[in-house]
Short mmCIF file of C-alpha atoms in Angstrom, two decimals:
data_model
loop_
_atom_site.label_atom_id
_atom_site.label_comp_id
_atom_site.label_asym_id
_atom_site.label_seq_id
_atom_site.Cartn_x
_atom_site.Cartn_y
_atom_site.Cartn_z
CA MET B 322 59.42 259.72 48.36
CA ILE B 323 61.82 262.21 49.93
CA VAL B 324 62.08 264.15 46.68
CA PHE B 325 58.31 264.40 46.45
CA THR B 326 58.11 265.54 50.09
CA LEU B 327 60.75 268.21 49.47
CA PHE B 328 58.88 269.43 46.41
CA ILE B 329 55.60 269.66 48.31
CA ALA B 330 57.32 271.43 51.23
CA SER B 331 58.94 274.01 48.95
CA PHE B 332 55.62 274.54 47.16
CA ILE B 333 53.84 275.09 50.50
CA ILE B 334 56.54 277.54 51.60
CA TRP B 335 56.15 279.43 48.33
CA GLN B 336 52.35 279.59 48.65
CA VAL B 337 52.48 280.74 52.28
CA TRP B 338 55.01 283.44 51.41
CA GLU B 339 52.93 284.61 48.45
CA ASN B 340 49.76 284.77 50.55
CA GLN B 341 51.53 286.67 53.33
CA ASN B 342 53.08 289.02 50.79
CA ARG B 343 49.68 289.64 49.21
CA LEU B 344 48.42 290.92 52.55
CA TYR B 345 50.98 293.71 52.32
CA THR B 346 51.19 294.37 48.60
CA ASP B 347 47.77 293.74 47.03
CA ASN B 348 46.31 296.93 48.40
CA LEU B 349 45.79 299.66 45.84
CA TYR B 350 46.41 302.36 48.40
CA MET B 351 49.53 300.97 50.09
CA LYS B 352 52.44 298.91 48.81
CA ARG B 353 55.45 297.88 50.83
CA SER B 354 58.65 296.11 49.98
CA ILE B 355 59.55 293.38 52.47
CA PHE B 356 63.36 293.28 52.20
CA THR B 357 64.10 296.97 51.77
CA GLY B 358 61.28 298.71 53.63
CA VAL B 359 60.40 300.98 50.70
CA MET B 360 56.71 301.84 50.62
CA PHE B 361 54.08 304.22 49.42
CA ARG B 362 50.62 304.98 50.75
CA VAL B 363 47.70 306.99 49.44
CA GLU B 364 45.25 308.55 51.88
CA PHE B 365 41.93 310.14 51.04
CA ILE B 366 40.78 313.07 53.16
CA LYS B 367 37.50 314.94 52.81
CA GLU B 368 37.69 318.68 53.14
CA ALA B 369 34.97 320.95 54.47
CA ASN B 370 33.69 321.61 50.94
CA ARG B 371 33.11 317.84 50.43
CA GLU B 372 36.04 317.36 48.07
CA GLU B 373 38.36 314.42 48.52
CA ILE B 374 42.07 315.03 48.36
CA GLU B 375 44.66 312.34 47.78
CA LEU B 376 47.72 312.57 49.99
CA TYR B 377 50.77 310.51 49.05
CA SER B 378 53.44 309.27 51.44
CA PHE B 379 56.68 307.62 50.33
CA VAL B 380 59.27 305.98 52.57
CA THR B 381 62.77 304.77 51.71
CA PRO B 382 65.53 303.74 54.13
CA ASP B 383 67.07 307.22 53.80
CA THR B 384 64.20 309.66 53.32
CA ARG B 385 60.52 310.12 53.94
CA VAL B 386 57.91 312.21 52.16
CA ASN B 387 54.75 312.56 54.21
CA ARG B 388 51.29 313.37 52.95
CA GLN B 389 51.95 315.44 49.85
CA GLN B 390 49.20 316.24 47.41
CA MET B 391 49.72 315.34 43.77
CA HIS B 392 49.75 318.24 41.36
CA LYS B 393 51.06 318.72 37.85
CA ASP B 394 54.60 319.56 39.02
CA ASN B 395 55.15 316.30 40.88
CA GLN B 396 52.75 313.97 39.08
CA LEU B 397 55.51 312.35 37.02
CA GLU B 398 57.70 311.66 40.05
CA PHE B 399 54.79 310.19 42.01
CA SER B 400 53.80 307.82 39.22
CA LEU B 401 57.42 306.82 38.59
CA LEU B 402 57.93 306.13 42.30
CA GLU B 403 54.82 303.95 42.40
CA ASP B 404 56.04 302.01 39.35
CA LYS B 405 59.53 301.52 40.79
CA ILE B 406 58.10 300.23 44.07
CA ASP B 407 55.88 297.78 42.15
CA LEU B 408 58.92 296.55 40.22
CA LEU B 409 60.88 296.25 43.45
CA ILE B 410 58.18 294.07 44.99
CA ARG B 411 58.14 291.83 41.90
CA GLU B 412 61.91 291.42 42.01
CA GLU B 413 61.70 290.47 45.69
CA ARG B 414 59.22 287.76 44.78
CA ASN B 415 61.67 286.52 42.15
CA VAL B 416 64.48 286.39 44.71
CA ILE B 417 62.37 284.23 47.03
CA PHE B 418 61.23 281.98 44.18
CA TYR B 419 64.76 281.47 42.78
CA SER B 420 66.11 280.77 46.27
CA LEU B 421 63.47 278.12 46.89
CA ILE B 422 64.02 276.44 43.53
CA LEU B 423 67.80 276.53 43.95
CA SER B 424 67.60 275.01 47.43
CA TYR B 425 65.17 272.37 46.15
CA ILE B 426 67.49 271.38 43.29
CA LEU B 427 70.50 271.22 45.60
CA SER B 428 68.67 269.17 48.23
CA VAL B 429 67.34 266.71 45.63
CA TRP B 430 70.81 266.35 44.15
CA PHE B 431 72.30 265.83 47.62
CA ILE B 432 69.76 263.13 48.49
CA LEU B 433 69.96 261.31 45.15
CA ARG B 434 73.64 261.83 44.32
CA ASN B 435 74.55 258.15 44.80
CA LEU B 436 71.62 256.87 42.74
CA ILE B 437 72.04 259.14 39.73
CA ARG B 438 75.80 259.04 39.38
CA ASP B 439 75.75 257.08 36.10
CA SER B 440 73.11 259.16 34.33
CA SER B 441 73.03 262.61 32.79
CA LEU B 442 70.99 264.06 35.65
CA PRO B 443 73.98 265.50 37.58
CA ALA B 444 74.87 267.63 34.55
CA LEU B 445 71.24 268.75 34.25
CA ALA B 446 71.17 269.61 37.96
CA PHE B 447 74.41 271.57 37.55
CA VAL B 448 73.00 273.55 34.61
CA ALA B 449 69.78 274.24 36.54
CA CYS B 450 71.78 275.43 39.56
CA ILE B 451 73.86 277.75 37.41
CA PHE B 452 70.74 279.14 35.73
CA PHE B 453 68.90 279.82 38.99
CA ARG B 454 72.04 281.22 40.63
CA PHE B 455 72.46 283.73 37.81
CA SER B 456 68.74 284.53 37.93
CA LEU B 457 69.01 285.13 41.67
CA TRP B 458 72.08 287.30 41.14
CA HIS B 459 70.33 289.28 38.40
CA SER B 460 67.23 289.87 40.55
CA TRP B 461 69.33 290.97 43.50
CA PHE B 462 71.22 293.52 41.41
CA LYS B 463 67.96 294.66 39.84
CA ILE B 464 66.70 295.38 43.37
CA GLN B 465 69.80 297.47 44.03
CA GLU B 466 69.28 299.36 40.78
CA LEU B 467 65.62 300.00 41.57
CA LEU B 468 66.57 301.28 45.03
CA GLU B 469 68.96 303.77 43.45
CA GLU B 470 66.28 304.93 41.02
CA THR B 471 63.78 305.25 43.86
CA ALA B 472 66.23 307.36 45.84
CA TYR B 473 66.77 309.56 42.77
CA TYR B 474 63.06 310.19 42.31
CA MET B 475 62.65 310.82 46.04
CA SER B 476 65.35 313.48 45.85
CA ARG B 477 63.40 315.22 43.07
CA LEU B 478 60.33 315.68 45.28
#
């Protein structure tokens, strides 16, 4: 019963986090990373001649680019920055997911450790913990790598 309750609680936490994250990231005109604070925003402004211009803003922890218009010289950097920020947001979701699964496996093992001592489940729990720990480690270093690439493309603007 406790295992089932823990599973339901971790699932609810995951769903709440995903829904809250969607409020910030499922906007086509603004995306923001939760852990690192990296974001981009697109604004549309109408000029006097009735043309709309797109103004792009990018923010990293170190630098800020405010309201620049996309043209052929910086189009590649803008699109690469948008892609890197999307990847960064996905990796942050993976970090949260792997942390929840790892804590769930460890808590289930801690609760049931006396009951499952004579079976092969402790070895399975150990393998699962190692897998999710390495996945968490990989996602965290991928975030660091994406931050470096984002800073590089920001310096090219």
